[in-house]
Coordinates of C-alpha atoms in Angstrom, one line a residue:
M223 CA 43.3 207.8 64.1
D224 CA 41.3 209.9 65.4
F225 CA 41.9 213.3 67.7
Q226 CA 41.8 211.2 71.3
T227 CA 44.3 208.0 70.2
I228 CA 46.5 210.2 69.4
L229 CA 46.2 212.9 72.5
A230 CA 46.3 209.7 74.4
V231 CA 48.8 208.1 73.1
N232 CA 51.5 211.6 73.1
L233 CA 50.9 212.7 76.4
M234 CA 51.4 208.5 77.7
A235 CA 54.8 208.4 75.7
L236 CA 56.5 212.1 77.3
S237 CA 54.6 210.8 80.5
A238 CA 56.3 207.3 80.0
M239 CA 60.0 209.4 79.0
S240 CA 59.7 211.4 82.7
L241 CA 59.4 208.7 84.4
L242 CA 61.7 206.6 82.4
L243 CA 64.7 209.4 82.9
G244 CA 64.0 210.1 86.7
L245 CA 64.0 206.1 87.5
A246 CA 67.6 206.5 85.6
Q247 CA 68.7 209.8 88.1
R248 CA 67.5 207.1 91.5
R249 CA 66.4 209.7 93.2
R250 CA 64.4 209.5 96.3
E251 CA 62.6 213.4 96.3
L252 CA 61.5 212.6 92.3
A253 CA 59.6 209.8 93.7
S254 CA 56.3 211.8 93.8
F255 CA 56.8 212.6 89.8
A256 CA 57.9 208.7 89.4
L257 CA 54.5 208.2 90.8
V258 CA 52.3 210.0 88.9
N259 CA 53.7 209.5 85.5
A260 CA 53.0 205.7 86.0
L261 CA 49.4 206.5 86.5
V262 CA 49.5 208.8 83.7
V263 CA 50.5 205.7 81.6
L264 CA 48.0 203.3 84.1
V265 CA 45.2 205.2 82.9
G266 CA 45.7 205.5 79.0
G267 CA 46.0 202.1 79.2
F268 CA 43.0 201.2 80.6
A269 CA 41.1 204.6 79.1
L270 CA 42.4 203.4 75.3
W271 CA 40.9 199.7 76.6
A272 CA 37.8 200.4 77.7
F273 CA 37.0 204.4 76.8
P274 CA 38.9 205.3 73.8
Q275 CA 36.5 208.1 72.5
E276 CA 37.3 209.8 75.4
A277 CA 41.1 208.3 76.4
G278 CA 42.8 211.6 75.5
G279 CA 40.4 214.0 78.1
L280 CA 40.8 211.0 80.1
V281 CA 44.7 211.4 80.2
S282 CA 45.0 215.5 80.3
L283 CA 42.6 215.5 83.0
V284 CA 45.8 213.1 85.4
F285 CA 48.9 214.6 83.1
F286 CA 48.5 218.5 83.0
P287 CA 47.7 219.2 86.5
L288 CA 50.3 216.3 87.7
V289 CA 53.4 216.7 85.2
A290 CA 53.1 219.2 83.5
A291 CA 52.0 221.7 85.5
P292 CA 54.5 220.9 88.2
M293 CA 57.5 220.7 85.8
A294 CA 56.8 223.9 84.2
L295 CA 56.7 225.3 88.0
G296 CA 60.1 223.6 88.6
A297 CA 61.3 225.0 86.0
L298 CA 59.8 228.8 86.8
Q299 CA 61.5 228.2 90.9
G300 CA 64.8 227.3 89.9
R301 CA 64.4 230.8 87.2
Y302 CA 63.6 232.9 89.7
A303 CA 65.1 231.7 92.6
R304 CA 68.4 231.8 90.8
A305 CA 67.6 236.1 89.4
G306 CA 67.0 236.0 93.3
R307 CA 63.5 236.8 93.0
L308 CA 62.7 234.1 96.2
E309 CA 59.9 236.0 96.9
A310 CA 58.3 234.5 93.0
A311 CA 60.1 231.4 93.8
A312 CA 58.7 230.7 97.1
R313 CA 55.2 231.5 95.1
C314 CA 56.0 229.0 92.6
A315 CA 57.6 226.2 95.5
D316 CA 54.1 226.4 96.6
L317 CA 52.1 225.5 94.2
I318 CA 54.5 222.2 93.7
A319 CA 53.9 221.1 97.1
F320 CA 50.0 222.1 96.2
F321 CA 49.6 219.8 92.8
H322 CA 52.1 217.3 95.4
P323 CA 51.3 217.6 98.7
T324 CA 53.8 214.5 99.7
P325 CA 55.8 215.3 102.9
A326 CA 59.5 215.8 100.7
M327 CA 57.2 218.4 98.2
R328 CA 56.2 220.2 102.0
L329 CA 59.2 220.0 102.7
A330 CA 61.0 221.4 99.7
A331 CA 57.8 224.9 99.8
A332 CA 58.5 225.7 103.7
F333 CA 62.9 225.6 102.0
A334 CA 61.8 227.8 99.4
R335 CA 60.2 229.8 102.2
A336 CA 62.3 229.7 104.2
G337 CA 65.1 231.7 101.8
A338 CA 62.7 234.2 101.2
I339 CA 63.0 235.7 104.7
E340 CA 65.0 239.1 103.9
D341 CA 66.1 239.5 107.6
P342 CA 69.2 236.9 108.4
R343 CA 68.2 236.2 111.6
E344 CA 64.5 235.3 110.9
K345 CA 65.6 233.5 108.1
A346 CA 68.2 231.3 110.5
R347 CA 65.6 230.8 112.7
A348 CA 63.5 229.1 110.3
F349 CA 65.6 227.1 108.9
A350 CA 66.4 226.1 112.3
A351 CA 62.9 225.1 113.3
L352 CA 62.9 223.4 109.6
A353 CA 66.2 221.2 110.9
A354 CA 64.7 220.4 113.6
Q355 CA 61.6 218.7 111.8
A356 CA 63.9 217.5 108.7
P357 CA 64.8 213.6 108.8
A358 CA 68.2 213.1 109.0
E359 CA 69.1 213.5 104.4
Q360 CA 66.8 217.0 104.4
A361 CA 68.0 218.4 107.3
A362 CA 71.7 218.3 106.5
V363 CA 71.2 220.1 103.8
I364 CA 69.4 222.7 106.0
E365 CA 72.2 222.7 108.3
T366 CA 75.0 222.4 105.7
R367 CA 73.0 226.0 104.2
L368 CA 72.8 227.7 108.0
L369 CA 76.0 227.2 108.1
A370 CA 76.7 228.8 104.1
D371 CA 74.7 231.7 105.6
R372 CA 76.5 231.9 108.3
G373 CA 80.0 231.9 106.6
D374 CA 81.2 228.7 108.9
W375 CA 82.7 227.0 106.0
E376 CA 85.1 224.5 107.6
K377 CA 82.1 223.5 109.3
A378 CA 79.9 223.3 106.3
L379 CA 83.0 221.3 104.7
V380 CA 82.6 218.6 107.5
L381 CA 79.1 218.0 106.9
A382 CA 79.9 218.0 103.1
Q383 CA 82.0 215.4 103.3
N384 CA 79.7 213.2 104.9
P385 CA 79.8 210.4 102.8
E386 CA 75.9 210.0 103.6
N387 CA 75.6 213.3 102.2
A388 CA 78.1 213.5 99.7
R389 CA 75.7 213.8 96.5
Q390 CA 73.3 216.2 97.3
L391 CA 75.8 218.5 99.3
S392 CA 78.5 218.3 96.5
G393 CA 77.7 222.1 95.4
Y394 CA 78.5 223.0 99.1
R395 CA 81.4 221.1 99.3
L396 CA 83.3 222.7 96.1
R397 CA 82.4 225.8 97.6
A398 CA 83.3 224.9 100.9
L399 CA 87.0 223.6 99.3
G400 CA 86.5 226.9 98.2
E401 CA 86.2 229.4 100.5
T402 CA 88.5 227.6 102.5
G403 CA 91.3 228.3 100.5
R404 CA 92.1 223.9 99.4
I405 CA 91.3 225.1 95.1
E406 CA 93.6 222.5 94.0
E407 CA 91.9 219.8 96.0
M408 CA 88.9 222.1 94.9
I409 CA 89.2 221.1 91.5
R410 CA 90.1 217.5 91.6
D411 CA 87.0 217.0 94.0
Y412 CA 85.3 218.3 90.6
A413 CA 86.5 216.3 88.7
R414 CA 86.4 213.6 90.8
S415 CA 82.9 214.0 91.6
A416 CA 81.3 215.1 87.3
D417 CA 79.1 211.7 87.2
S418 CA 77.5 211.7 90.1
I419 CA 76.8 216.1 90.5
P420 CA 73.2 216.8 90.7
L421 CA 71.7 218.3 87.0
E422 CA 71.3 221.5 89.0
Q423 CA 73.9 221.8 91.2
T424 CA 76.1 221.4 87.7
V425 CA 76.2 224.9 86.9
F426 CA 76.8 226.1 90.3
S427 CA 79.9 223.8 90.5
W428 CA 81.2 225.1 87.1
L429 CA 81.1 228.5 89.2
F430 CA 83.1 227.6 91.4
V431 CA 85.6 225.9 90.3
L432 CA 85.8 229.1 87.5
A433 CA 85.9 231.9 90.1
F434 CA 88.1 230.1 92.6
A435 CA 90.5 229.3 89.5
G436 CA 90.9 232.8 89.1
R437 CA 88.3 232.9 85.5
P438 CA 86.1 236.8 85.1
H439 CA 85.7 236.4 81.9
A440 CA 84.4 232.5 82.0
V441 CA 82.2 233.4 85.1
E442 CA 80.9 236.5 83.9
E443 CA 79.8 235.2 80.2
L444 CA 78.9 231.3 83.1
A445 CA 76.5 233.8 85.8
T446 CA 74.8 236.2 83.0
R447 CA 73.9 233.9 80.3
V448 CA 74.4 230.9 81.6
M449 CA 72.6 230.5 84.7
R450 CA 71.2 234.8 84.5
L451 CA 72.2 235.2 87.9
D452 CA 70.6 238.4 89.6
A453 CA 73.3 241.6 89.0
D454 CA 74.5 241.7 92.7
T455 CA 74.9 238.0 92.6
A456 CA 77.0 237.7 89.2
A457 CA 78.9 241.2 90.4
Y458 CA 80.6 239.2 93.8
W459 CA 82.1 236.1 91.4
V460 CA 82.9 237.7 88.8
A461 CA 85.0 239.9 91.9
V462 CA 86.0 236.3 93.8
A463 CA 87.5 235.5 90.0
R464 CA 89.6 238.6 89.6
R465 CA 90.7 238.4 93.6
H466 CA 92.1 234.7 92.9
A467 CA 93.7 235.7 89.2
G468 CA 95.7 238.5 91.1
D469 CA 92.8 241.6 90.0
E470 CA 92.7 242.8 93.9
A471 CA 92.4 245.9 93.1
S472 CA 89.2 245.7 90.7
A473 CA 88.1 243.2 93.4
R474 CA 88.2 244.8 96.5
A475 CA 86.5 247.9 94.6
E476 CA 83.6 246.1 93.1
F477 CA 83.2 243.9 96.6
E478 CA 83.1 247.5 98.4
G479 CA 80.0 248.5 95.6
L480 CA 78.5 245.5 96.7
A481 CA 79.3 245.8 100.8
M482 CA 77.2 249.5 100.5
S483 CA 74.2 247.8 98.9
R484 CA 70.7 248.8 101.3
K485 CA 69.6 245.4 101.4
E486 CA 70.8 242.7 103.3
T487 CA 71.1 240.5 100.1
Q488 CA 73.0 237.6 100.3
A489 CA 75.8 239.1 97.5
A490 CA 76.7 241.9 99.6
I491 CA 77.2 239.5 103.0
A492 CA 79.6 237.6 101.0
A493 CA 81.2 241.0 100.5
R494 CA 81.4 242.3 103.6
R495 CA 83.0 238.8 104.5
Q496 CA 85.7 238.5 101.6
L497 CA 86.5 242.0 103.0
A498 CA 87.1 241.4 106.6
K499 CA 89.5 238.4 106.1
A500 CA 93.4 238.8 105.0
W501 CA 94.3 237.3 101.2
A502 CA 96.8 235.3 100.5
S503 CA 98.6 235.1 97.4
H504 CA 97.5 234.6 93.8
T505 CA 97.1 230.7 93.5
H506 CA 99.5 229.0 91.4
L507 CA 97.6 225.3 90.2
S508 CA 99.4 222.6 88.9
A509 CA 99.4 221.6 85.4
K510 CA 96.4 218.7 85.8
A511 CA 94.3 221.7 87.9
L512 CA 94.9 223.9 84.9
E513 CA 93.9 220.8 82.5
I514 CA 90.4 220.2 84.8
V515 CA 89.8 224.1 84.8
E516 CA 90.1 224.3 81.1
G517 CA 87.8 221.8 80.6
V518 CA 85.2 223.7 82.8
A519 CA 86.0 227.5 80.7
L520 CA 85.3 225.1 77.7
R521 CA 82.0 223.3 79.0
A522 CA 80.5 227.1 80.0
E523 CA 81.3 228.8 76.8
T524 CA 79.7 225.3 74.7
E525 CA 76.6 226.0 77.5
S526 CA 76.4 229.6 76.9
A527 CA 76.6 229.3 72.6
R528 CA 73.8 226.9 73.5
L529 CA 72.0 229.2 75.0
A530 CA 72.6 231.5 72.5
R531 CA 71.2 230.1 69.8
G532 CA 67.7 231.0 69.9
W533 CA 64.2 228.5 68.9
R534 CA 65.1 229.9 64.3
L535 CA 65.9 226.7 62.4
P536 CA 70.1 226.8 61.0
P537 CA 70.3 226.7 57.4
A538 CA 69.9 222.9 56.2
T539 CA 67.0 221.9 58.1
M540 CA 65.5 225.3 57.4
L541 CA 66.6 223.6 53.9
F542 CA 64.9 220.6 55.2
V543 CA 61.8 221.3 56.6
A544 CA 60.8 223.4 53.5
A545 CA 61.6 221.0 50.8
N546 CA 59.6 218.1 52.9
S547 CA 56.3 220.7 53.5
A548 CA 57.0 221.8 50.2
M549 CA 55.9 217.9 48.4
F550 CA 53.5 217.9 51.4
V551 CA 51.2 221.0 50.1
A552 CA 51.8 218.9 46.2
E553 CA 50.3 215.5 47.7
M554 CA 47.4 217.5 49.4
G555 CA 46.3 219.8 46.1
L556 CA 47.2 216.5 44.0
G557 CA 45.0 214.2 44.9
G558 CA 45.3 213.8 49.1
S559 CA 47.8 212.5 51.5
Q560 CA 46.9 209.2 52.3
N561 CA 45.5 208.8 48.8
A562 CA 48.1 205.9 47.5
E563 CA 48.0 206.7 43.6
T564 CA 49.1 210.5 44.7
L565 CA 52.3 208.7 46.8
I566 CA 53.0 206.7 43.7
E567 CA 53.1 209.2 41.2
L568 CA 55.0 211.8 43.1
G569 CA 57.3 208.9 44.3
A570 CA 56.8 206.5 47.2
L571 CA 58.7 203.6 47.6
W572 CA 56.5 201.0 45.7
A573 CA 58.7 198.0 45.7
P574 CA 57.5 197.0 41.9
L575 CA 58.8 200.0 40.7
A576 CA 62.0 200.8 42.5
L577 CA 63.1 197.8 41.7
H578 CA 62.5 198.0 38.3
G579 CA 63.7 200.9 36.4
E580 CA 62.7 204.3 39.5
S581 CA 65.5 204.2 41.0
W582 CA 65.1 207.7 42.2
R583 CA 62.0 206.6 44.4
V584 CA 64.4 205.5 47.0
L585 CA 65.1 209.1 47.5
T586 CA 61.6 211.2 47.2
S587 CA 60.2 209.1 48.9
T588 CA 62.3 210.4 52.3
F589 CA 60.4 213.7 51.4
L590 CA 56.7 212.2 51.9
H591 CA 54.4 211.8 54.5
Y592 CA 50.6 209.8 54.8
G593 CA 48.7 212.5 56.7
P594 CA 49.5 215.6 58.4
L595 CA 49.6 213.7 61.8
H596 CA 53.0 211.7 60.1
F597 CA 53.7 214.9 58.6
G598 CA 53.7 216.9 61.7
L599 CA 55.6 214.9 63.6
N600 CA 58.4 214.4 61.8
M601 CA 58.7 217.9 60.8
A602 CA 58.9 218.6 65.1
M603 CA 61.4 215.8 65.6
L604 CA 63.1 217.1 62.3
A605 CA 63.4 220.4 63.5
L606 CA 65.0 219.7 66.7
I607 CA 67.1 217.0 66.1
G608 CA 68.2 219.5 63.2
R609 CA 68.8 221.9 64.9
E610 CA 70.5 220.3 67.7
L611 CA 73.2 218.5 65.4
E612 CA 74.0 221.8 63.1
H613 CA 74.6 224.0 65.9
E614 CA 77.0 221.8 67.1
A615 CA 78.6 220.1 63.5
G616 CA 77.5 222.5 60.7
A617 CA 75.5 222.9 57.4
L618 CA 77.2 220.9 55.4
K619 CA 77.7 218.1 57.5
T620 CA 73.9 217.8 59.1
F621 CA 73.3 217.7 55.0
A622 CA 75.8 214.8 54.6
V623 CA 74.4 213.4 57.9
Y624 CA 70.3 213.6 56.7
L625 CA 70.2 213.1 53.2
G626 CA 72.7 209.8 53.3
G627 CA 70.7 208.7 56.1
A628 CA 67.6 209.0 54.3
L629 CA 69.5 207.3 51.1
F630 CA 70.7 204.0 53.0
S631 CA 67.8 204.0 55.1
S632 CA 65.2 203.7 52.0
A633 CA 68.0 201.7 50.5
F634 CA 68.4 198.8 52.5
V635 CA 64.3 198.2 53.6
L636 CA 64.1 198.2 49.1
A637 CA 67.1 195.9 49.5
L638 CA 65.5 193.5 52.6
M639 CA 62.1 193.4 49.7
A640 CA 63.8 192.7 47.3
S641 CA 64.7 189.4 49.0
G642 CA 62.1 188.6 50.7
M643 CA 63.0 189.1 54.1
V644 CA 60.3 191.9 53.9
G645 CA 56.5 192.2 52.0
Y646 CA 56.4 194.1 49.4
G647 CA 55.0 197.8 50.5
L648 CA 54.3 201.5 50.1
Y649 CA 56.5 203.4 52.3
V650 CA 56.7 207.5 52.7
G651 CA 58.8 208.9 55.5
A652 CA 61.4 210.9 56.7
S653 CA 62.0 209.4 60.0
G654 CA 65.6 207.0 58.3
A655 CA 66.8 210.6 57.8
I656 CA 65.2 211.9 60.7
F657 CA 67.0 208.5 62.9
A658 CA 70.8 209.8 61.2
L659 CA 70.4 213.0 62.7
F660 CA 69.2 211.0 66.4
G661 CA 72.2 209.0 65.5
G662 CA 74.2 211.5 64.1
V663 CA 73.4 213.9 67.7
G664 CA 73.7 210.1 69.6
A665 CA 77.5 209.9 69.0
L666 CA 77.9 213.5 70.1
R667 CA 76.5 212.3 73.6
I668 CA 78.1 209.6 73.7
K669 CA 81.7 210.9 73.0
D670 CA 80.7 214.2 75.5
W671 CA 79.6 211.5 78.4
L672 CA 83.3 209.8 77.4
R673 CA 85.3 212.7 77.8
H674 CA 83.9 213.8 80.8
R675 CA 81.6 211.2 82.9
A676 CA 79.7 214.6 83.6
S677 CA 76.2 213.5 85.3
L678 CA 75.1 216.2 82.3
D679 CA 76.2 214.3 79.3
S680 CA 74.7 211.1 80.8
Y681 CA 71.3 212.6 81.0
R682 CA 71.6 214.3 77.8
A683 CA 72.5 211.1 76.1
T684 CA 69.4 208.7 78.1
A685 CA 66.6 211.7 76.8
L686 CA 68.1 211.4 73.8
G687 CA 68.4 207.4 73.9
L688 CA 64.4 208.0 75.4
A689 CA 63.4 210.4 73.5
M690 CA 64.1 207.9 69.9
L691 CA 62.5 205.3 71.4
V692 CA 59.3 207.4 71.3
Q693 CA 59.4 208.7 67.7
I694 CA 59.7 204.3 67.7
A695 CA 56.3 204.4 69.4
A696 CA 54.6 207.1 67.3
D697 CA 55.5 206.2 64.4
F698 CA 54.5 202.3 65.0
L699 CA 50.4 203.9 65.6
L700 CA 51.1 205.2 61.6
P701 CA 51.0 203.3 58.1
M702 CA 53.2 203.9 55.3
S703 CA 56.8 203.6 58.1
S704 CA 59.0 200.6 58.6
L705 CA 61.1 199.7 61.9
A706 CA 64.0 199.1 59.6
A707 CA 64.4 202.6 58.1
H708 CA 64.1 204.3 62.1
L709 CA 67.4 201.2 62.7
S710 CA 69.1 201.9 59.8
G711 CA 69.1 205.5 59.0
F712 CA 69.8 205.7 62.7
G713 CA 72.6 203.3 61.8
F714 CA 74.2 204.9 60.0
G715 CA 73.8 207.9 61.6
L716 CA 75.3 207.0 64.3
F717 CA 78.3 205.2 62.8
L718 CA 79.1 208.9 60.8
G719 CA 78.9 210.9 63.6
L720 CA 81.1 208.5 65.6
F721 CA 83.8 211.0 62.6
I722 CA 81.8 214.2 62.9
H723 CA 83.6 216.9 65.6
P724 CA 81.9 219.8 66.9
K725 CA 83.0 222.5 64.4
P726 CA 85.9 225.1 66.3
R727 CA 84.3 228.2 68.9

């Protein structure tokens, strides 16, 4: 298979996965992204049929400017906004609107530019002008932002509790409940709406719950390590948490320090408002509310640990990548990774031999690969999925899932050949073992969703399932791969994953 076809198919697979994820979220503002991903798939299909020699280049012309660049800019925009670099965030929004010149994207860019204005009065005028021009749904968001900037949380709560705005204003609603002293109601609202909170608002909802419930240490970890908020904003929320924890002296000192800032930041304005209002006594939460708060604190800690891992591979995953790499080097040195005789000599699953005394091929075949593309795809997926499972479950459980999946999937394929349900063939590849890792992680994601019923967990479970489908589609293009091995490996890992619990932190 030539490079152009490989490039086209992989970019189409990525766009198909993005399209399905976008449709699963059912959000109107993502409509333009859904359309361009659909365009990539259509262009790719036509190019593979009509211009196969240029298919990769034609798909790239659509994919990179219309899908990859806006997604990267969106991630940068969010990061800059949380870090307080609002002008840089606005520039990213302008570039996204350049690539996606739809009314929704232009409005989002104008909103980001208004948010970057330093003068509070000028900013308020810019938001008011936007609200007057925007459609009703977006106008509600802008008006709520205006009320929040003024500190008018009672009116903001009225808007945010309107059923028509409930989902998109989830974060504002939770904060408004906290700011107006309805802590217990805020916590129960979070628990009820966790499955509908938009992904980009999820960590903010955790922040509000932990801060108004009085968890300063959890707030600090979430604000600095997970959200990476600017120093003043992080300090403000830690002070809010200390105040609600009953440590009023420390909270007041922090607010006073922020209030003296020379720059008219949101943290400074909010700190002055905190100092100006009367402070109620420490809130006593019900047992149910405390249980919910503990769950949020654990989620924040888990996310912090997830981000702290870095990209270095843990030991079991590294061992399996090294073993597969060593065998691939041996293939290349002994005649080539696409030479059938070399693969049989090194241990490929060839039924006439495996069924008559050489049963060890059931395992050795899973460390061999047919060509550099097969090897590269499998190692990329092994590194990604193995790392995920090992960080959560530990090296020994990952070792068991990988080797167990390798043996089970390979033996399953051999049994099918022995029964005559599948014709004899030469099979190699780590896909069965990798799909077992998929199954193990899938079981953890399903258990997360059953435990929390949160939109973040349903998104991750959906993304994992779609990634698995992409891997199946990619392997279908390669010889010497087996759908039976993929599905049996996944089933083995899913079953084993039901009995795997994340390692204690």
